[in-house]
Coordinates of C-alpha atoms in Angstrom, one line a residue:
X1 CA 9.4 21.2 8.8
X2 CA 6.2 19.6 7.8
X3 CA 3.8 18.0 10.6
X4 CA 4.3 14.2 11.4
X5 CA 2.6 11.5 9.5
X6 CA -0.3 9.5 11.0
X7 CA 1.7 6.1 11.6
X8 CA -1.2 3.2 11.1
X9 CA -1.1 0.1 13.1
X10 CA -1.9 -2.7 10.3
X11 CA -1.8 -6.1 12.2
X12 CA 0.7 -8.5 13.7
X13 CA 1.4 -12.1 14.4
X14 CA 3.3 -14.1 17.1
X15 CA 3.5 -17.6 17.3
X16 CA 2.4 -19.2 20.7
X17 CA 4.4 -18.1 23.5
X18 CA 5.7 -21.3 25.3
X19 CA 7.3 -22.2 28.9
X20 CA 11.3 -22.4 29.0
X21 CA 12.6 -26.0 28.1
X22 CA 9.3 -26.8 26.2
X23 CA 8.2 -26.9 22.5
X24 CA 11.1 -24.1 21.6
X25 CA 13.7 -25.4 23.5
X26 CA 16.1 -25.9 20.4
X27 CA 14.8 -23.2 18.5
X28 CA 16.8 -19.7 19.5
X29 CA 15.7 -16.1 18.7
X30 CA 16.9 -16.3 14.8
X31 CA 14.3 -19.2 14.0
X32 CA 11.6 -17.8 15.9
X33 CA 12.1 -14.7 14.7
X34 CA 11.9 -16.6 11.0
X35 CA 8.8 -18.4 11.3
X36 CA 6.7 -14.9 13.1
X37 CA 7.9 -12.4 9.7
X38 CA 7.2 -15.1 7.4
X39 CA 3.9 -15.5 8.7
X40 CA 3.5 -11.7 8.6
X41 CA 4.5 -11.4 5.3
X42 CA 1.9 -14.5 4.6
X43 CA -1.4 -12.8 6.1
X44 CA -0.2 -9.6 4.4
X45 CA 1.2 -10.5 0.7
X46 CA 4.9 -9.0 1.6
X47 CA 6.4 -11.5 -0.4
X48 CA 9.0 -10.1 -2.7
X49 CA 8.2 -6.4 -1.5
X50 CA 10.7 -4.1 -0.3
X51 CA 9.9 -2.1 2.9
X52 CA 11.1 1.0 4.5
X53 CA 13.1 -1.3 7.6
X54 CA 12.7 -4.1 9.8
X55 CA 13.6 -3.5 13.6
X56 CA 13.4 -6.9 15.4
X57 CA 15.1 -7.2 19.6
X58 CA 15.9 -9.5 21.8
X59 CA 17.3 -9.4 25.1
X60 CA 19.2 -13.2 25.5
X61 CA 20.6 -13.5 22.6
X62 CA 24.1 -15.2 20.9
X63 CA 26.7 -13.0 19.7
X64 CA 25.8 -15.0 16.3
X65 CA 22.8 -13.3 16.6
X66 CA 24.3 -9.7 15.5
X67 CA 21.6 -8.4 13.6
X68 CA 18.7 -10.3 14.0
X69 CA 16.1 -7.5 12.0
X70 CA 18.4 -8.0 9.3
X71 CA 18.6 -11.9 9.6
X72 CA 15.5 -12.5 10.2
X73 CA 14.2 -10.3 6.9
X74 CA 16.2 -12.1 4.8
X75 CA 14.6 -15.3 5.2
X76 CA 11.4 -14.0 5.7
X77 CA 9.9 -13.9 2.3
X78 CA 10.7 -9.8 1.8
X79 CA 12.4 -8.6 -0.8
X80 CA 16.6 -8.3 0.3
X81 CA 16.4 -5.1 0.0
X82 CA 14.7 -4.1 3.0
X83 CA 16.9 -3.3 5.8
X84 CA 16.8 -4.4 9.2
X85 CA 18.3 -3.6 12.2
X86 CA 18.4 -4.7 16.2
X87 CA 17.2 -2.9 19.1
X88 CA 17.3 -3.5 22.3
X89 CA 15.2 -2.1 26.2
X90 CA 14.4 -5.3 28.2
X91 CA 11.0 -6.0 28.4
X92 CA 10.1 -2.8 26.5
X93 CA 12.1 -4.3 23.4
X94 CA 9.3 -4.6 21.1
X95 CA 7.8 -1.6 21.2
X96 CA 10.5 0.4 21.1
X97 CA 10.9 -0.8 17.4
X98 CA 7.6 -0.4 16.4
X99 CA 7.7 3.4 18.3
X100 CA 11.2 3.5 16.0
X101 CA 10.0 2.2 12.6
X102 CA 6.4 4.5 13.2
X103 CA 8.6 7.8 14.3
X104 CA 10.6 7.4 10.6
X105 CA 7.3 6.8 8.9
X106 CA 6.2 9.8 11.1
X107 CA 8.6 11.9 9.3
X108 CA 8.8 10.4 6.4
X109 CA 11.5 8.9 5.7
X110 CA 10.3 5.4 5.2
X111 CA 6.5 4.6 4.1
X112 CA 6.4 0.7 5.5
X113 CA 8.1 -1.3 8.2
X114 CA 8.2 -4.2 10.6
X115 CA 8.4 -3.8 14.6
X116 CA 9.0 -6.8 16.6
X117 CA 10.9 -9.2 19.3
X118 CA 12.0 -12.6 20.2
X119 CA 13.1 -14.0 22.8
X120 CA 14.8 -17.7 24.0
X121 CA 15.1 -18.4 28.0
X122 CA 15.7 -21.8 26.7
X123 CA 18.5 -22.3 24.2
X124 CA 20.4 -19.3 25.6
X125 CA 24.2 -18.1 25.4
X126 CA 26.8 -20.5 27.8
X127 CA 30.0 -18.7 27.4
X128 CA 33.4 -19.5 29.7
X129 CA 34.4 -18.1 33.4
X130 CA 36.1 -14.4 32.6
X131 CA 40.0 -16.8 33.9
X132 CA 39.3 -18.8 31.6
X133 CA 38.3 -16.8 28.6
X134 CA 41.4 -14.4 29.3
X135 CA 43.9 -17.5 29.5
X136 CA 42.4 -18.5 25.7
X137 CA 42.7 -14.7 25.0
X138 CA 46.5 -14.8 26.0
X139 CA 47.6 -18.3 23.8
X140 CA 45.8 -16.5 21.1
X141 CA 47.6 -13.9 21.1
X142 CA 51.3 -15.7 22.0
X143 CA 53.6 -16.3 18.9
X144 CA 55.0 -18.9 19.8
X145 CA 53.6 -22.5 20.2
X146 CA 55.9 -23.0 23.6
X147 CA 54.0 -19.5 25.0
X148 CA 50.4 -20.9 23.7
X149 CA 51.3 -23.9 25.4
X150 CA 52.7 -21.6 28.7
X151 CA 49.4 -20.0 28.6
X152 CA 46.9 -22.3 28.6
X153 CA 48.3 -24.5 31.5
X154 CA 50.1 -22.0 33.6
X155 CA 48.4 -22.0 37.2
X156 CA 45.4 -24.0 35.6
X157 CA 42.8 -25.0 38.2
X158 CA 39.7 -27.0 36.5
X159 CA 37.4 -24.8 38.5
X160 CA 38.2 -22.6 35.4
X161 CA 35.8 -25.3 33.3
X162 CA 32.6 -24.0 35.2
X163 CA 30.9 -22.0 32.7
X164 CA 28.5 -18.9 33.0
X165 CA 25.3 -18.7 32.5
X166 CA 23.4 -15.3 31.5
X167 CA 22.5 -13.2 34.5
X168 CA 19.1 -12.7 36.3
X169 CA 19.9 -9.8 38.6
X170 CA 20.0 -6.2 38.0
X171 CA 24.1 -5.2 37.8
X172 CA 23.8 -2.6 40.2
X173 CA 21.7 -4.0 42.9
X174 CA 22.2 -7.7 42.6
X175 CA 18.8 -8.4 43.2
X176 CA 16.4 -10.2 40.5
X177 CA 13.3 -8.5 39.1
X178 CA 11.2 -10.9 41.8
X179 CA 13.3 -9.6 44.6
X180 CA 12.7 -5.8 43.5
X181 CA 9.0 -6.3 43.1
X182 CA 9.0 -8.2 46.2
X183 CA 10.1 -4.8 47.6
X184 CA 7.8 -2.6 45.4
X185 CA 4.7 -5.0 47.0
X186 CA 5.7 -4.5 50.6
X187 CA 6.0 -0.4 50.1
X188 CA 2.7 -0.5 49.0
X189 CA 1.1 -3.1 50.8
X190 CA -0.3 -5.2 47.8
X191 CA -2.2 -8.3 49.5
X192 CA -1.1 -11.9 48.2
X193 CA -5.1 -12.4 47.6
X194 CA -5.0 -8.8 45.0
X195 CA -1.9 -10.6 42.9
X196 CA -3.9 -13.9 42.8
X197 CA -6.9 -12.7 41.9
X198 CA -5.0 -10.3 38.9
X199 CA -3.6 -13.4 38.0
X200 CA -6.6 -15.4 37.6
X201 CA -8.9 -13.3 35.6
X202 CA -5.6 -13.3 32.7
X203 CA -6.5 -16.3 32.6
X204 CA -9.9 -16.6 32.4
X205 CA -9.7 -13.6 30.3
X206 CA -6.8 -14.9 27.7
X207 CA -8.9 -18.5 27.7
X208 CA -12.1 -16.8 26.5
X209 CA -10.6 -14.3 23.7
X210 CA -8.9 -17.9 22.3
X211 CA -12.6 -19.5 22.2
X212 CA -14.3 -16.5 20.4
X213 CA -11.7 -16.7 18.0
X214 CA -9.9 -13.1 18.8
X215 CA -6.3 -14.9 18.2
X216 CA -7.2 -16.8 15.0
X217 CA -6.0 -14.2 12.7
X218 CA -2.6 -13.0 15.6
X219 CA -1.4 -16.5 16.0
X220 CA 0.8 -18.3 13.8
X221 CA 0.9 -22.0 14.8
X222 CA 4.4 -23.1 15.5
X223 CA 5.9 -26.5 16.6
X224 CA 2.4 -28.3 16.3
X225 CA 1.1 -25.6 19.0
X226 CA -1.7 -23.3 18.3
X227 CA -2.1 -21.6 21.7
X228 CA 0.2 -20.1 24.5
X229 CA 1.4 -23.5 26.6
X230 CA 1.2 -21.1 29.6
X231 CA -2.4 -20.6 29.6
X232 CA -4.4 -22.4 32.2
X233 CA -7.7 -22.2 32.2
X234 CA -9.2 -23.9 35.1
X235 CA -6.6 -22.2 37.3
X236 CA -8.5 -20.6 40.8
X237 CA -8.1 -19.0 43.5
X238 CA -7.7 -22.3 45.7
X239 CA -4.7 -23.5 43.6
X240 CA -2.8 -20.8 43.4
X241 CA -3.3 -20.3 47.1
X242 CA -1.0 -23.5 47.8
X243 CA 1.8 -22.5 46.0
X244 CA 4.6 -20.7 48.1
X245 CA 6.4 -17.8 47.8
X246 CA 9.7 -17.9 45.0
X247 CA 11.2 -14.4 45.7
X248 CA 10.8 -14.3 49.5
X249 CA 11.1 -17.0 51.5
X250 CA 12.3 -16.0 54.9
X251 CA 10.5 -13.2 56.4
X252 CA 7.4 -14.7 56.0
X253 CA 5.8 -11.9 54.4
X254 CA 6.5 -12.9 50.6
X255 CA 3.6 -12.8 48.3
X256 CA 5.3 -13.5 44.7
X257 CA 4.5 -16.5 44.1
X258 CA 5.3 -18.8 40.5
X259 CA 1.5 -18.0 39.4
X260 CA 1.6 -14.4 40.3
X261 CA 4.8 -13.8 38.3
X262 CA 5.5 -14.1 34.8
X263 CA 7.5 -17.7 34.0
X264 CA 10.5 -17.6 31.8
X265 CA 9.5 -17.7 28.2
X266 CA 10.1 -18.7 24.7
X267 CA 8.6 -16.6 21.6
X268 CA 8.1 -14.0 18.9
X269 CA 5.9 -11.6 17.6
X270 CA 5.8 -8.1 14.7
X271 CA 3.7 -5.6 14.1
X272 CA 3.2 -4.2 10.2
X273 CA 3.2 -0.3 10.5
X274 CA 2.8 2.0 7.4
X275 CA 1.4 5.7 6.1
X276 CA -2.0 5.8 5.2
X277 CA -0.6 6.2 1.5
X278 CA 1.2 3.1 1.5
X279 CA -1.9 1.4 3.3
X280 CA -4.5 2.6 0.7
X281 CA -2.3 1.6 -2.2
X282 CA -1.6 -1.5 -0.9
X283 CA -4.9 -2.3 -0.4
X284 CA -5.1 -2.5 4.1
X285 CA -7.6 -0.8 6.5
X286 CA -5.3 0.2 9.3
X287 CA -6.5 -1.4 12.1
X288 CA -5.6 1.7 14.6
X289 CA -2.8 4.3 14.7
X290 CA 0.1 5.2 16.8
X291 CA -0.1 8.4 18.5
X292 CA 2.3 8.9 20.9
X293 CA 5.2 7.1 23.1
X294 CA 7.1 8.2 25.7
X295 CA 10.4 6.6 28.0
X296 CA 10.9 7.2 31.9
X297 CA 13.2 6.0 34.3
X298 CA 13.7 5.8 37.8
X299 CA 16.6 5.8 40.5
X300 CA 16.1 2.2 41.6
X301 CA 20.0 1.9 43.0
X302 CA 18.8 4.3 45.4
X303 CA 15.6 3.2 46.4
X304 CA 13.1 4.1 44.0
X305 CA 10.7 0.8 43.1
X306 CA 12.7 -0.7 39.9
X307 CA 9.3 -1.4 37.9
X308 CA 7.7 1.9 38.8
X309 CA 9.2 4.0 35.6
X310 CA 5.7 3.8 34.2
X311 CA 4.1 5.8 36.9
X312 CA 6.4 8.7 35.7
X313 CA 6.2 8.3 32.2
X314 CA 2.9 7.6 31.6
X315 CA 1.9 11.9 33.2
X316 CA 4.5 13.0 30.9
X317 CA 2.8 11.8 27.5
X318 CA -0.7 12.8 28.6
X319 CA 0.2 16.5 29.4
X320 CA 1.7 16.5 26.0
X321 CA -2.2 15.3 25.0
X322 CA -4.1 17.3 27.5
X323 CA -5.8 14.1 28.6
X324 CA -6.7 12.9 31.8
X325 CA -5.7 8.9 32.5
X326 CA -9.7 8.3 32.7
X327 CA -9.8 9.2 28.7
X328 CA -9.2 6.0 27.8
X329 CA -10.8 3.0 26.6
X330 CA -8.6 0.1 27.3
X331 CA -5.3 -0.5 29.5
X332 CA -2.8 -2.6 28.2
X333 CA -0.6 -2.7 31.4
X334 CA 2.1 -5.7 30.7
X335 CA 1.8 -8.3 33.8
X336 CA 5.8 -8.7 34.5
X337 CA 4.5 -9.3 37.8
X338 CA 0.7 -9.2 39.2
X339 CA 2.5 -7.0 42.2
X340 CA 3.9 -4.4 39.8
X341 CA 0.3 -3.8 38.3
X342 CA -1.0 -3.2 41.3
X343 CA 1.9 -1.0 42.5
X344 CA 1.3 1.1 39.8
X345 CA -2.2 1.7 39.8
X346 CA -2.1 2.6 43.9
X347 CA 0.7 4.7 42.7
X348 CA -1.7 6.8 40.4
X349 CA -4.0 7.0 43.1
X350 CA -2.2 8.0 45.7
X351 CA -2.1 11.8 46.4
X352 CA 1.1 11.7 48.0
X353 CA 3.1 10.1 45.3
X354 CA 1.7 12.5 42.9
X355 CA 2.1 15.2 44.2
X356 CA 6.0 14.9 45.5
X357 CA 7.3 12.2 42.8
X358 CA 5.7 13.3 39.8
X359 CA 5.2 17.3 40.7
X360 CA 1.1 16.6 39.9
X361 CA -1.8 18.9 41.5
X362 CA -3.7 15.8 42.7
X363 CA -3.8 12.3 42.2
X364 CA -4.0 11.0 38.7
X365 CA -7.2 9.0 40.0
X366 CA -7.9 5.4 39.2
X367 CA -8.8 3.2 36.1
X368 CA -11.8 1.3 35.7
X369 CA -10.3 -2.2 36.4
X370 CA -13.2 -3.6 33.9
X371 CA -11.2 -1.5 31.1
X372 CA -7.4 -3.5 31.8
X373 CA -6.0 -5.9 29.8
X374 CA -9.2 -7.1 28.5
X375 CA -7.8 -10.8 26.3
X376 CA -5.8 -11.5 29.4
X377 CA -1.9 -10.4 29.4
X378 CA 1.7 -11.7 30.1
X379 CA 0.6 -13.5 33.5
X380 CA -1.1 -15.7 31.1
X381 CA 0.3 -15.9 27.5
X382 CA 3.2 -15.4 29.5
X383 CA 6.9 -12.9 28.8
X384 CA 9.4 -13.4 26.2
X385 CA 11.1 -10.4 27.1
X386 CA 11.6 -8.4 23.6
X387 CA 8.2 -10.2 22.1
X388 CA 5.9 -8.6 24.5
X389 CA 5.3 -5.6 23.3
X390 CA 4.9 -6.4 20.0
X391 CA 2.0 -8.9 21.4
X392 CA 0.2 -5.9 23.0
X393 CA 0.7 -3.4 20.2
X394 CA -1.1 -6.3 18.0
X395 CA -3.4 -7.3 20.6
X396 CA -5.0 -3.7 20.8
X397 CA -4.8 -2.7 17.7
X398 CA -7.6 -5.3 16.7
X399 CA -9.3 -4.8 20.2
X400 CA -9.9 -1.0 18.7
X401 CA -11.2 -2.3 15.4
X402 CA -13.6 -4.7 16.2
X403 CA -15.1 -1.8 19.0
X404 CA -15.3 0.5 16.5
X405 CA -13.0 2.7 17.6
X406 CA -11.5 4.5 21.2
X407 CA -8.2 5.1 22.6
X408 CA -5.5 2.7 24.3
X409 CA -2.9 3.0 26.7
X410 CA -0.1 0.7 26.7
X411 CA 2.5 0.2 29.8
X412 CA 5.6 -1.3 29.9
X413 CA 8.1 -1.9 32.9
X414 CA 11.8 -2.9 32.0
X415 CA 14.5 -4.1 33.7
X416 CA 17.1 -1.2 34.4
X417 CA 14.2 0.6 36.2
X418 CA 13.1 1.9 32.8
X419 CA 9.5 2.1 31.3
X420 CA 8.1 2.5 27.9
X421 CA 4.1 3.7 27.5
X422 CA 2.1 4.7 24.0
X423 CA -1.1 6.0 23.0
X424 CA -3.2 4.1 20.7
X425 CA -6.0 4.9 18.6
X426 CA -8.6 4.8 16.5

């Protein structure tokens, strides 16, 4: 079997990330999803070209939404032939389809593809209570207009009409993402003044790559907004010391707060992956390259912390590499929560996790916190759940260019205790 193909990173485009119930309230996954491959196949002269795949995600989605990769090609500018299909891991959505369309250019079997997300907290699915949905079931199926009639009013109580919205909490548990992490930050004692001041410097960070310009050529201005509605940048210290906590507010030892977490989000973004062959002919420097990727999980049900996957996968890809977690560069560590950074980080310093959770010699040491998220990360642009890998992946990607070069990690906690990390370089 011949060796795997470089996979190059080309570029990507989102359109602004936006607060639930703002400028994308009415919009949904499909048209987002529209408007960020259009402007994809824009900035790189797609139109009319057929490409290996498409593989968009989302996690909230319609059931009209069936294939959304395929959807969203069509009307996207790219020739109908190129196929597209739907993935979905939570937060790790996104790049999971750009590790999926670069492992089949890997291995040839496609030359070009598209990996991306969207996501809608706003305009979400609102279905009927399961009583209700099997009473509609049963006149469906009755033959009879007197037993469709008999069925839908039969021991009808209009506490049936109450409908259902789509779920926050993890299945098994019953506990939201906040309420885990909330957990996950008292195991490791991560101060309220550490998560405030992680949260600040996205910011700061994410407000000074938009004035030098870094986004001009990665944002795709949508719905008469040009910038992440998130993004504050005068936030400080002193305000986000007055807000309370969301997750925990009983026991007085909270320390998630609405700034320190990740708000519900609306928005999109791709990533254009290719060979080098298809690059060169085409005429496009790859930015950077996909090396590796890897995918972990964790027992959360049974007490594990449910956004620690990361911790675990991240040893297993750099023993394939023979690297150390100080060979690196830059850190892309997605912000779900300033609490979960943290948590991992002390997790990879900490001899006695190492050691008995992940089977190490010695600690896998710590990062140099200059090195992290460097434009700023989801605490700021914010977290449309399947877009925000796609954001990093095209947020590094150029980081490497314009440095000349190096190597990036990229860390992704999901929901189901899961995580995704990759190896970036150039």
């Amino acid at each position: 079997m011949p060796a795997p193909r470089p996979v190059a990173i080309l570029g990507g485009v989102r359109i602004p990330f936006c607060r639930q119930n703002t400028a994308y309230a009415d919009v949904g996954n499909l048209g987002m999803s529209v408007r960020t491959l259009g402007a994809l196949v824009e900035r790189f002269g797609l139109h009319g070209q057929q490409l290996g795949e498409v593989a968009m995600g989302a996690v909230i989605k319609h059931s009209s939404d069936w294939n959304l990769g395929r959807e969203a090609a069509l009307s996207s500018g790219l020739s109908p032939l190129t196929p597209g299909i739907t993935l979905q891991r939570a937060c790790g959505t996104s790049l999971d389809t750009i590790i999926h369309i670069g492992n089949k250019i890997a291995l040839g079997q496609i030359e070009s593809g598209i990996g991306g997300g969207s996501d809608t907290t706003s305009e979400v699915p609102i279905v009927y209570g399961k009583k209700l949905r099997a009473r509609l079931l049963a006149a469906n199926r009755a033959k009879t207009t007197q037993d469709k009639l008999k069925a839908l009013v039969s021991g009808f109580r209009f506490g049936e009409l109450k409908p259902e919205f789509p779920g926050v909490a993890e299945p098994r548990t019953g506990k939201s993402m906040g309420e885990h992490c909330e957990d996950m930050a008292k195991e490791w004692s991560i101060s309220r003044d550490s998560q405030d001041e992680l949260a600040v410097a996205s910011h700061k960070k994410l407000a000074a790559a938009y004035e030098r310009g870094f986004f001009d050529d990665l944002i795709a201005p949508f719905r008469g907004l040009e910038r992440d509605n998130i993004l504050r940048p005068d936030t400080s210290l002193e305000k986000l010391a007055t807000l309370k906590p969301v997750f925990d507010k009983t026991s007085g030892r909270g320390t998630l707060t609405a700034a320190n977490s990740t708000p519900l989000t609306d928005g999109a973004a791709a990533v254009l992956l290719a060979s080098d062959e298809w690059a060169k002919a085409h005429g496009h420097e790859p930015l950077a390259y996909l090396k590796d990727a890897q995918v972990s999980a964790v027992d959360f049900v049974h007490g594990e912390g449910l956004l620690m996957a990361p911790t675990v996968a991240v040893p297993e890809m750099l023993k394939r590499h023979g690297l150390t977690l100080q060979d690196f560069d830059i850190y892309e560590i997605h912000e779900a929560f300033a609490a979960q950074v943290l948590c991992t980080l002390r997790a990879w310093e900490s001899e006695d996790y190492c050691r008995n959770r992940l089977g190490l010699d010695a600690p896998l040491g710590r990062i140099d916190p200059a090195k992290m998220n460097p434009n700023g990360s989801s605490l700021a642009t914010g977290h449309p759940f399947a877009a925000t890998g796609a954001r990093i992946v095209a947020t590094v990607a150029k980081e490497l260019k314009q440095r000349g070069g190096g190597r990036a990690l990229v860390s992704i906690c999901t929901a189901g205790g899961m995580g995704v990390v990759a190896i970036i370089e150039r």
